Short mmCIF file of C-alpha atoms and ligand atoms in Angstrom, two decimals:
data_model
loop_
_atom_site.label_atom_id
_atom_site.label_comp_id
_atom_site.label_asym_id
_atom_site.label_seq_id
_atom_site.Cartn_x
_atom_site.Cartn_y
_atom_site.Cartn_z
CA MET A 1320 79.76 86.39 110.27
CA LYS A 1321 77.30 87.62 107.63
CA LYS A 1322 78.29 90.52 105.21
CA ASN A 1323 77.18 94.13 106.05
CA SER A 1324 76.94 96.99 104.01
CA ILE A 1325 80.62 97.88 104.83
CA CYS A 1326 81.68 94.48 103.50
CA GLU A 1327 79.77 94.97 100.24
CA GLN A 1328 81.26 98.46 99.71
CA PHE A 1329 84.61 96.99 99.97
CA GLY A 1330 84.25 93.57 98.87
CA LEU A 1331 85.08 92.11 102.21
CA GLU A 1332 83.93 88.79 103.85
CA TYR A 1333 84.06 90.54 107.23
CA PRO A 1334 83.85 94.36 108.40
CA ILE A 1335 87.49 93.78 110.16
CA PHE A 1336 90.19 96.37 109.12
CA ALA A 1337 93.65 95.70 110.15
CA PHE A 1338 96.03 98.51 110.51
CA THR A 1339 99.69 97.57 110.31
CA HIS A 1340 103.03 98.57 109.33
CA SER A 1341 103.97 95.12 108.10
CA PRO A 1342 103.08 94.53 104.58
CA ASP A 1343 102.93 90.57 105.18
CA VAL A 1344 100.07 91.30 107.76
CA VAL A 1345 98.19 93.14 105.13
CA ILE A 1346 98.55 90.39 102.62
CA SER A 1347 97.49 87.72 105.33
CA VAL A 1348 94.15 89.67 106.58
CA SER A 1349 93.17 90.99 103.03
CA ASN A 1350 93.64 87.30 101.75
CA ALA A 1351 91.60 86.16 104.71
CA GLY A 1352 88.66 88.16 104.18
CA GLY A 1353 89.34 91.31 106.14
CA MET A 1354 90.93 94.50 105.10
CA GLY A 1355 94.51 95.19 105.53
CA VAL A 1356 95.65 98.81 105.65
CA LEU A 1357 99.29 99.65 105.24
CA GLY A 1358 100.56 102.64 107.63
CA ALA A 1359 102.92 104.41 105.18
CA SER A 1360 104.41 106.58 107.89
CA GLY A 1361 107.93 106.12 108.46
CA MET A 1362 108.81 104.51 105.14
CA THR A 1363 110.65 106.30 102.34
CA PRO A 1364 108.97 106.55 99.01
CA GLU A 1365 110.95 103.53 97.74
CA GLU A 1366 110.10 101.42 100.84
CA PHE A 1367 106.51 102.20 100.32
CA ASP A 1368 106.50 101.57 96.59
CA SER A 1369 108.20 98.16 97.06
CA ALA A 1370 105.78 97.32 99.81
CA MET A 1371 102.73 98.17 97.47
CA LYS A 1372 103.97 96.22 94.87
CA ARG A 1373 104.18 93.16 96.85
CA ILE A 1374 100.88 93.45 98.35
CA THR A 1375 99.41 94.05 95.06
CA ASN A 1376 101.02 90.90 93.55
CA ALA A 1377 100.08 88.88 96.65
CA CYS A 1378 96.46 90.06 96.95
CA PRO A 1379 95.10 89.92 93.44
CA GLU A 1380 91.16 90.85 93.49
CA LYS A 1381 91.15 91.46 97.27
CA ALA A 1382 90.77 94.83 99.12
CA PHE A 1383 93.41 96.88 100.65
CA GLY A 1384 94.09 100.17 101.78
CA VAL A 1385 96.92 102.79 102.92
CA ASP A 1386 96.91 105.03 105.94
CA LEU A 1387 99.11 108.24 105.91
CA ILE A 1388 99.87 110.67 108.66
CA LEU A 1389 99.22 114.37 107.93
CA PRO A 1390 98.85 116.17 111.03
CA ASN A 1391 96.58 119.44 111.21
CA LYS A 1392 99.54 120.90 113.13
CA TYR A 1393 103.32 120.48 112.55
CA VAL A 1394 106.49 122.46 112.50
CA GLY A 1395 107.26 123.71 109.10
CA MET A 1396 103.49 123.65 108.30
CA GLU A 1397 103.22 126.95 106.72
CA ASP A 1398 105.49 126.11 104.03
CA GLY A 1399 104.21 122.58 103.43
CA GLY A 1400 107.19 120.90 105.13
CA LEU A 1401 110.56 122.35 105.89
CA SER A 1402 113.88 120.78 104.53
CA LEU A 1403 115.59 118.37 106.93
CA GLU A 1404 118.48 120.74 107.45
CA ALA A 1405 116.01 123.37 108.43
CA LEU A 1406 114.03 121.07 110.99
CA GLU A 1407 117.27 119.97 112.53
CA LYS A 1408 117.83 123.51 113.57
CA HIS A 1409 114.78 123.56 115.51
CA ILE A 1410 116.15 120.96 117.71
CA PRO A 1411 117.37 122.49 121.01
CA LYS A 1412 120.89 121.24 122.17
CA GLY A 1413 119.47 120.64 125.73
CA HIS A 1414 117.09 117.90 124.27
CA ARG A 1415 120.15 116.29 122.47
CA ASP A 1416 122.27 116.43 125.52
CA PHE A 1417 119.48 114.65 127.53
CA VAL A 1418 118.91 111.99 125.25
CA ASN A 1419 122.69 111.25 125.04
CA LYS A 1420 122.82 111.16 128.94
CA LEU A 1421 119.67 108.68 128.95
CA LEU A 1422 121.60 106.35 126.64
CA GLU A 1423 124.73 106.62 128.62
CA GLU A 1424 122.91 105.98 131.89
CA TYR A 1425 121.50 102.62 130.38
CA GLU A 1426 124.84 101.94 128.70
CA VAL A 1427 123.34 101.71 125.15
CA GLY A 1428 126.01 101.18 122.73
CA GLU A 1429 126.66 103.21 119.44
CA LEU A 1430 125.01 102.17 116.00
CA GLU A 1431 126.73 99.66 114.07
CA ASP A 1432 124.70 100.44 110.79
CA GLN A 1433 125.17 104.11 110.27
CA GLU A 1434 123.31 103.95 106.96
CA LYS A 1435 120.18 102.60 108.63
CA LEU A 1436 120.38 105.75 110.83
CA ALA A 1437 120.62 108.59 108.25
CA SER A 1438 117.56 106.83 106.41
CA LEU A 1439 115.68 106.88 109.56
CA SER A 1440 116.06 110.53 110.65
CA ALA A 1441 115.09 111.48 107.04
CA LYS A 1442 112.04 109.51 107.23
CA ALA A 1443 111.22 110.80 110.69
CA GLY A 1444 111.41 114.41 109.27
CA SER A 1445 109.93 114.09 105.84
CA SER A 1446 106.98 111.84 106.26
CA VAL A 1447 105.01 114.29 108.49
CA SER A 1448 104.47 117.14 106.11
CA LEU A 1449 102.17 117.94 103.33
CA SER A 1450 105.18 117.33 100.71
CA GLY A 1451 105.93 114.13 102.44
CA ALA A 1452 102.28 112.88 102.38
CA ARG A 1453 101.89 113.99 99.02
CA ALA A 1454 104.86 111.86 97.50
CA LEU A 1455 103.48 108.76 99.39
CA ALA A 1456 99.95 109.36 98.20
CA ASN A 1457 101.10 109.77 94.74
CA ILE A 1458 102.50 106.11 95.00
CA ALA A 1459 99.53 104.88 96.58
CA PHE A 1460 97.53 106.05 93.80
CA LYS A 1461 99.50 103.71 91.19
CA TYR A 1462 98.07 100.91 93.05
CA PRO A 1463 94.55 99.36 93.10
CA ILE A 1464 93.99 100.43 96.61
CA LYS A 1465 90.44 100.69 98.04
CA LEU A 1466 90.78 103.17 100.79
CA LEU A 1467 93.08 105.98 101.78
CA VAL A 1468 92.90 107.09 105.53
CA ASN A 1469 94.40 109.94 107.23
CA ALA A 1470 95.43 109.43 110.92
CA LEU A 1471 95.79 112.86 112.53
CA GLY A 1472 93.74 115.64 110.29
CA THR A 1473 91.79 116.46 107.33
CA PHE A 1474 93.33 115.61 103.82
CA PRO A 1475 93.61 118.68 101.71
CA GLU A 1476 90.93 118.56 98.78
CA GLU A 1477 93.40 117.36 96.13
CA PHE A 1478 93.71 114.08 97.96
CA ARG A 1479 89.98 113.56 98.12
CA GLU A 1480 89.56 114.63 94.56
CA ARG A 1481 92.17 112.31 93.17
CA ALA A 1482 91.02 109.22 95.40
CA HIS A 1483 87.33 109.94 94.41
CA ALA A 1484 88.11 110.14 90.70
CA GLN A 1485 89.84 106.60 91.09
CA GLY A 1486 86.90 105.10 93.09
CA ILE A 1487 88.93 104.93 96.17
CA LYS A 1488 87.21 105.76 99.37
CA VAL A 1489 88.79 108.29 101.76
CA GLY A 1490 88.70 107.79 105.68
CA ALA A 1491 89.82 109.41 108.63
CA LEU A 1492 90.52 108.62 112.29
CA VAL A 1493 88.98 110.76 115.07
CA GLY A 1494 88.80 111.02 118.78
CA GLN A 1495 86.11 113.67 119.17
CA VAL A 1496 82.71 114.45 117.98
CA ARG A 1497 83.77 117.76 116.52
CA HIS A 1498 86.68 116.22 114.77
CA ALA A 1499 84.16 113.74 113.26
CA LEU A 1500 81.82 116.62 112.02
CA LYS A 1501 84.86 118.48 110.44
CA GLN A 1502 85.65 115.24 108.56
CA LYS A 1503 81.96 114.85 107.46
CA ASP A 1504 82.14 118.55 106.13
CA ALA A 1505 85.34 117.64 104.38
CA GLY A 1506 83.58 114.70 102.45
CA VAL A 1507 85.10 111.83 103.91
CA ASP A 1508 83.41 108.40 102.94
CA ILE A 1509 83.90 106.58 106.12
CA ILE A 1510 84.98 107.50 109.75
CA ILE A 1511 87.04 105.59 112.37
CA ALA A 1512 86.28 106.70 115.80
CA GLN A 1513 89.23 105.88 117.95
CA GLY A 1514 88.87 105.84 121.83
CA TYR A 1515 91.19 106.25 124.65
CA GLU A 1516 92.23 102.70 125.01
CA ALA A 1517 93.53 102.40 121.40
CA GLY A 1518 97.48 102.00 120.65
CA GLY A 1519 99.07 104.73 118.95
CA HIS A 1520 98.28 108.42 118.79
CA THR A 1521 94.66 108.71 120.38
CA GLY A 1522 92.54 111.12 122.51
CA ASP A 1523 91.18 110.64 125.96
CA ILE A 1524 87.60 109.67 125.34
CA ALA A 1525 86.56 105.96 125.78
CA ASN A 1526 84.93 104.02 122.83
CA THR A 1527 81.77 103.33 124.86
CA VAL A 1528 81.22 107.22 125.04
CA LEU A 1529 82.61 108.28 121.87
CA VAL A 1530 81.22 105.64 119.25
CA PRO A 1531 77.48 106.42 119.57
CA GLN A 1532 78.18 109.97 119.49
CA VAL A 1533 80.18 109.99 116.31
CA VAL A 1534 77.76 107.47 114.90
CA ASP A 1535 74.82 109.95 115.41
CA ALA A 1536 76.66 113.00 114.48
CA VAL A 1537 77.81 111.88 111.21
CA ALA A 1538 75.10 109.41 109.84
CA PRO A 1539 74.64 108.22 107.32
CA ILE A 1540 78.37 108.09 106.99
CA PRO A 1541 79.60 104.46 108.26
CA VAL A 1542 81.75 104.51 111.48
CA LEU A 1543 84.20 101.76 112.51
CA MET A 1544 85.16 101.55 116.08
CA ALA A 1545 89.10 101.54 116.76
CA GLY A 1546 90.55 100.47 120.14
CA GLY A 1547 90.58 97.80 122.36
CA VAL A 1548 89.50 94.96 120.12
CA ALA A 1549 91.22 91.92 120.55
CA ASP A 1550 88.35 89.21 120.90
CA GLY A 1551 84.94 88.86 119.08
CA ARG A 1552 83.10 89.87 122.12
CA GLN A 1553 84.69 93.44 121.54
CA ILE A 1554 83.28 93.37 117.92
CA ALA A 1555 79.77 92.77 119.18
CA ALA A 1556 80.03 95.66 121.67
CA ALA A 1557 81.30 97.91 118.50
CA MET A 1558 78.24 97.00 116.58
CA ALA A 1559 75.91 97.42 119.60
CA LEU A 1560 77.48 100.73 119.79
CA GLY A 1561 76.39 101.44 116.23
CA ALA A 1562 79.79 100.92 114.44
CA GLN A 1563 79.33 99.03 111.10
CA GLY A 1564 82.87 97.36 111.73
CA VAL A 1565 86.06 97.51 113.63
CA TRP A 1566 89.51 99.10 112.83
CA THR A 1567 92.33 97.10 114.76
CA GLY A 1568 95.96 97.71 115.41
CA SER A 1569 97.58 96.22 118.39
CA ILE A 1570 96.32 92.90 117.78
CA TRP A 1571 98.34 92.38 114.63
CA LEU A 1572 101.76 93.14 116.45
CA MET A 1573 101.51 89.72 117.95
CA THR A 1574 101.18 87.82 114.85
CA GLU A 1575 103.83 85.73 112.90
CA GLU A 1576 103.71 88.01 110.00
CA SER A 1577 104.41 91.16 112.17
CA GLU A 1578 107.66 92.78 112.00
CA THR A 1579 107.52 93.72 115.66
CA HIS A 1580 110.96 93.66 117.49
CA PRO A 1581 111.12 90.33 119.32
CA VAL A 1582 112.00 91.75 122.62
CA VAL A 1583 108.83 93.98 122.19
CA LYS A 1584 106.73 90.96 121.37
CA LYS A 1585 107.92 89.30 124.50
CA LYS A 1586 107.25 92.37 126.74
CA PHE A 1587 103.76 92.51 125.09
CA ALA A 1588 103.14 88.97 125.93
CA GLU A 1589 103.90 89.65 129.55
CA ALA A 1590 102.09 93.06 129.86
CA THR A 1591 98.75 93.72 131.61
CA SER A 1592 96.34 96.25 130.47
CA ALA A 1593 97.70 98.54 133.30
CA ASP A 1594 101.25 98.66 131.55
CA THR A 1595 100.42 101.07 128.80
CA LEU A 1596 100.17 105.19 129.00
CA ARG A 1597 99.56 108.06 126.67
CA SER A 1598 102.87 109.59 126.40
CA ARG A 1599 104.50 112.32 124.03
CA SER A 1600 107.82 110.44 124.50
CA SER A 1601 107.83 108.62 120.89
CA THR A 1602 106.42 111.21 118.57
CA GLY A 1603 105.94 114.29 120.42
CA LYS A 1604 102.18 113.86 120.14
CA HIS A 1605 100.07 111.81 122.57
CA ALA A 1606 100.39 108.23 121.67
CA ARG A 1607 99.33 105.22 123.86
CA GLN A 1608 102.45 102.81 124.25
CA LEU A 1609 104.11 100.34 126.64
CA LYS A 1610 105.34 101.78 129.59
CA SER A 1611 109.20 101.36 129.85
CA SER A 1612 112.27 103.29 131.44
CA TRP A 1613 112.08 105.37 128.13
CA THR A 1614 108.61 106.64 129.00
CA ASP A 1615 109.37 107.05 132.73
CA ALA A 1616 112.46 109.34 131.62
CA TRP A 1617 110.37 111.69 129.56
CA GLU A 1618 107.48 111.77 132.01
CA ASP A 1619 109.78 112.87 134.70
CA SER A 1620 109.10 116.76 135.19
CA LYS A 1621 112.94 117.21 135.79
CA ASN A 1622 113.69 116.30 132.25
CA PRO A 1623 112.83 118.27 129.01
CA ASP A 1624 109.65 118.12 127.45
CA PRO A 1625 109.05 116.23 124.22
CA LEU A 1626 109.40 118.37 121.05
CA PRO A 1627 106.50 118.84 118.74
CA MET A 1628 106.11 116.71 115.40
CA PRO A 1629 108.27 115.90 113.58
CA LEU A 1630 111.24 117.37 115.47
CA HIS A 1631 110.73 114.65 118.25
CA GLY A 1632 110.89 111.56 115.98
CA MET A 1633 113.96 113.35 114.22
CA LEU A 1634 115.65 113.77 117.74
CA ILE A 1635 115.09 110.30 119.01
CA SER A 1636 115.36 108.33 115.79
CA ASP A 1637 118.86 107.45 116.39
CA ALA A 1638 118.34 106.74 120.09
CA LYS A 1639 115.58 104.11 119.14
CA LEU A 1640 117.64 102.44 116.70
CA ARG A 1641 120.42 101.98 119.38
CA ILE A 1642 118.06 100.79 121.60
CA GLU A 1643 116.57 98.19 119.15
CA GLN A 1644 120.17 96.99 118.39
CA ASP A 1645 121.08 96.47 121.87
CA ALA A 1646 117.78 94.86 123.11
CA LEU A 1647 118.43 92.20 120.31
CA LYS A 1648 121.70 91.39 121.90
CA ALA A 1649 119.69 90.95 125.31
CA LYS A 1650 121.56 94.06 126.96
CA LYS A 1651 119.79 95.14 130.13
CA GLY A 1652 119.55 98.87 129.73
CA ALA A 1653 118.24 98.60 126.16
CA THR A 1654 115.81 95.71 127.38
CA GLU A 1655 114.46 98.20 130.15
CA LEU A 1656 114.13 101.25 127.74
CA ILE A 1657 112.53 99.50 124.53
CA ASN A 1658 109.01 99.75 124.06
CA TYR A 1659 106.49 100.37 121.07
CA PHE A 1660 102.78 101.66 120.61
CA VAL A 1661 100.13 99.36 121.65
CA GLY A 1662 96.76 99.44 123.13
CA GLN A 1663 95.31 98.73 126.64
CA ASN A 1664 94.31 95.23 125.12
CA VAL A 1665 97.78 94.39 125.44
CA GLY A 1666 96.77 92.41 128.53
CA MET A 1667 94.98 90.19 126.11
CA LEU A 1668 97.71 89.56 123.41
CA ASN A 1669 99.65 86.36 125.00
CA GLU A 1670 100.65 84.56 122.10
CA GLU A 1671 102.01 84.67 118.56
CA ARG A 1672 99.60 83.46 115.95
CA PRO A 1673 99.44 83.80 112.28
CA ALA A 1674 97.09 86.65 111.25
CA ALA A 1675 94.61 84.47 109.35
CA GLU A 1676 94.10 82.48 112.60
CA VAL A 1677 93.55 85.73 114.54
CA LEU A 1678 90.77 86.84 111.98
CA GLN A 1679 88.99 83.50 112.12
CA LYS A 1680 89.10 83.60 115.78
CA LEU A 1681 87.47 87.03 116.16
CA THR A 1682 84.84 86.01 113.94
CA LYS A 1683 84.16 82.69 115.78
CA GLU A 1684 84.16 84.80 119.04
CA TYR A 1685 81.71 87.48 117.54
CA GLU A 1686 79.19 84.62 116.44
CA GLU A 1687 79.45 83.00 119.71
CA THR A 1688 78.68 86.27 121.61
CA MET A 1689 75.80 86.94 119.21
CA GLY A 1690 74.45 83.64 119.63
CA LYS A 1691 74.45 84.08 123.48
CA LEU A 1692 72.67 87.74 123.28
CA GLY A 1693 69.84 85.61 121.61
CA SER A 1694 69.37 87.69 118.48
CA PRO A 1695 69.69 86.25 115.09
CA THR A 1696 73.60 86.16 114.79
CA THR A 1697 74.08 88.78 112.04
CA SER A 1698 71.03 90.61 110.98
CA SER A 1699 71.71 93.06 113.69
CA ILE A 1700 74.80 94.28 111.90
CA LYS A 1701 73.30 95.44 108.68
C1 LIG B 2655 102.19 100.27 116.50
C2 LIG B 2655 101.11 101.25 115.98
C3 LIG B 2655 101.25 102.05 115.11
C4 LIG B 2655 100.30 103.08 114.67
N1 LIG B 2655 100.42 103.94 113.81
C5 LIG B 2655 99.30 104.49 113.21
C6 LIG B 2655 99.65 105.25 112.01
O1 LIG B 2655 100.69 105.36 111.57
N2 LIG B 2655 98.46 105.78 111.58
C7 LIG B 2655 97.16 105.57 111.91
O2 LIG B 2655 96.01 105.95 111.49
N3 LIG B 2655 96.87 104.88 113.20
C8 LIG B 2655 98.17 104.42 113.82
N4 LIG B 2655 97.72 103.58 114.93
C9 LIG B 2655 96.54 103.45 115.29
C10 LIG B 2655 95.64 102.32 114.47
O3 LIG B 2655 95.49 102.71 113.23
C11 LIG B 2655 94.39 101.99 115.31
O4 LIG B 2655 93.52 102.96 115.35
C12 LIG B 2655 94.61 101.47 116.81
O5 LIG B 2655 95.69 100.64 116.82
C13 LIG B 2655 93.34 100.82 117.44
O6 LIG B 2655 93.35 100.31 118.63
P1 LIG B 2655 94.16 99.15 119.19
O7 LIG B 2655 95.42 99.47 119.10
O8 LIG B 2655 93.59 98.96 120.64
O9 LIG B 2655 93.53 97.86 118.34
C14 LIG B 2655 98.90 102.81 115.28
C15 LIG B 2655 98.70 101.73 116.20
C16 LIG B 2655 99.82 100.99 116.57
C17 LIG B 2655 99.36 100.14 117.65
#
């Protein structure tokens, strides 16, 4: 895979970006010639700082980035984020009762490590706010990152100014042309067009339709295609749609370096592409994830609707930990409930491999595809 302008901009061998919450995946991908991007949401500032230190030490001279979640809408937004106590008061008792009843029905045990719980609820509440994102960004700026991305909205001017002053490119995920135009106006350097098929928070327009429209709308800003990539053939498709590279997520969840729960990995290996849905059941916002008894319960119209961000994450943080704990012990109810964010490409994720091997496989498949298409293998992706 010959280097294109995105590779030159970031100093990469391949225009393949790997979004992940696992620092070891960032390290492996960046060292193998791609661009690892660490998702900081859900980490405390201390955890994030220690992950960044580790990545920086393990990736000398290699490019890596950071992704934050600062939505355009969340509870407490007017004040830049409410205190955890104030947020807790917005969670209705009926919702707490429903979650408790669900766990009882599936015979999920109490949490053994209470310390873990306190930290998780705090993380769920505080990272989704301007003040939370600012705290994480302040840490990110201490490290030699090449890219800072926002998942769910437009960064305030202060983030872009500081990033640009330090030579850091700013990016954003978008699911619609109008969102892409807003990001263009806001001065981002790179746009990630994320289609319906993607894992995590995503919209309802498929990549084959979304990517060419975003490419045309924001030119000359480079666009990466996010969603559905698990094979080099899909990278060739992304390039044909006008993208300059791909932004990948789900594929790394099945790597040896990923911190994915072992029961979730097993479920992913057995799942087909029909086994995911967009559901508000894990964050309060539509996110693609594996179907399970958990998503079934929240989709049932007899049950309460999920809460807005960040209340939903706070409401369910205890439940999620208890489910993870019991699933590790192979308890039936928890195994039925447990799920995680993943894209429709889960049907192509059948085995665990080292991340560097996954990257090499993608580039080899890309080359083979371009060869079959009968064009010079790489000049078309300039
Ligand atoms: C487990 C998981 C967590 C995610 N969390 C975030 C996040 O915190 N911030 C973000 O920008 N995107 C997040 N995403 C979306 C990814 O950045 C990426 O766009 C998406 O995974 C691409 O689609 P794919 O899963 O089909 O590769 C997440 C995706 C997954 C699978």
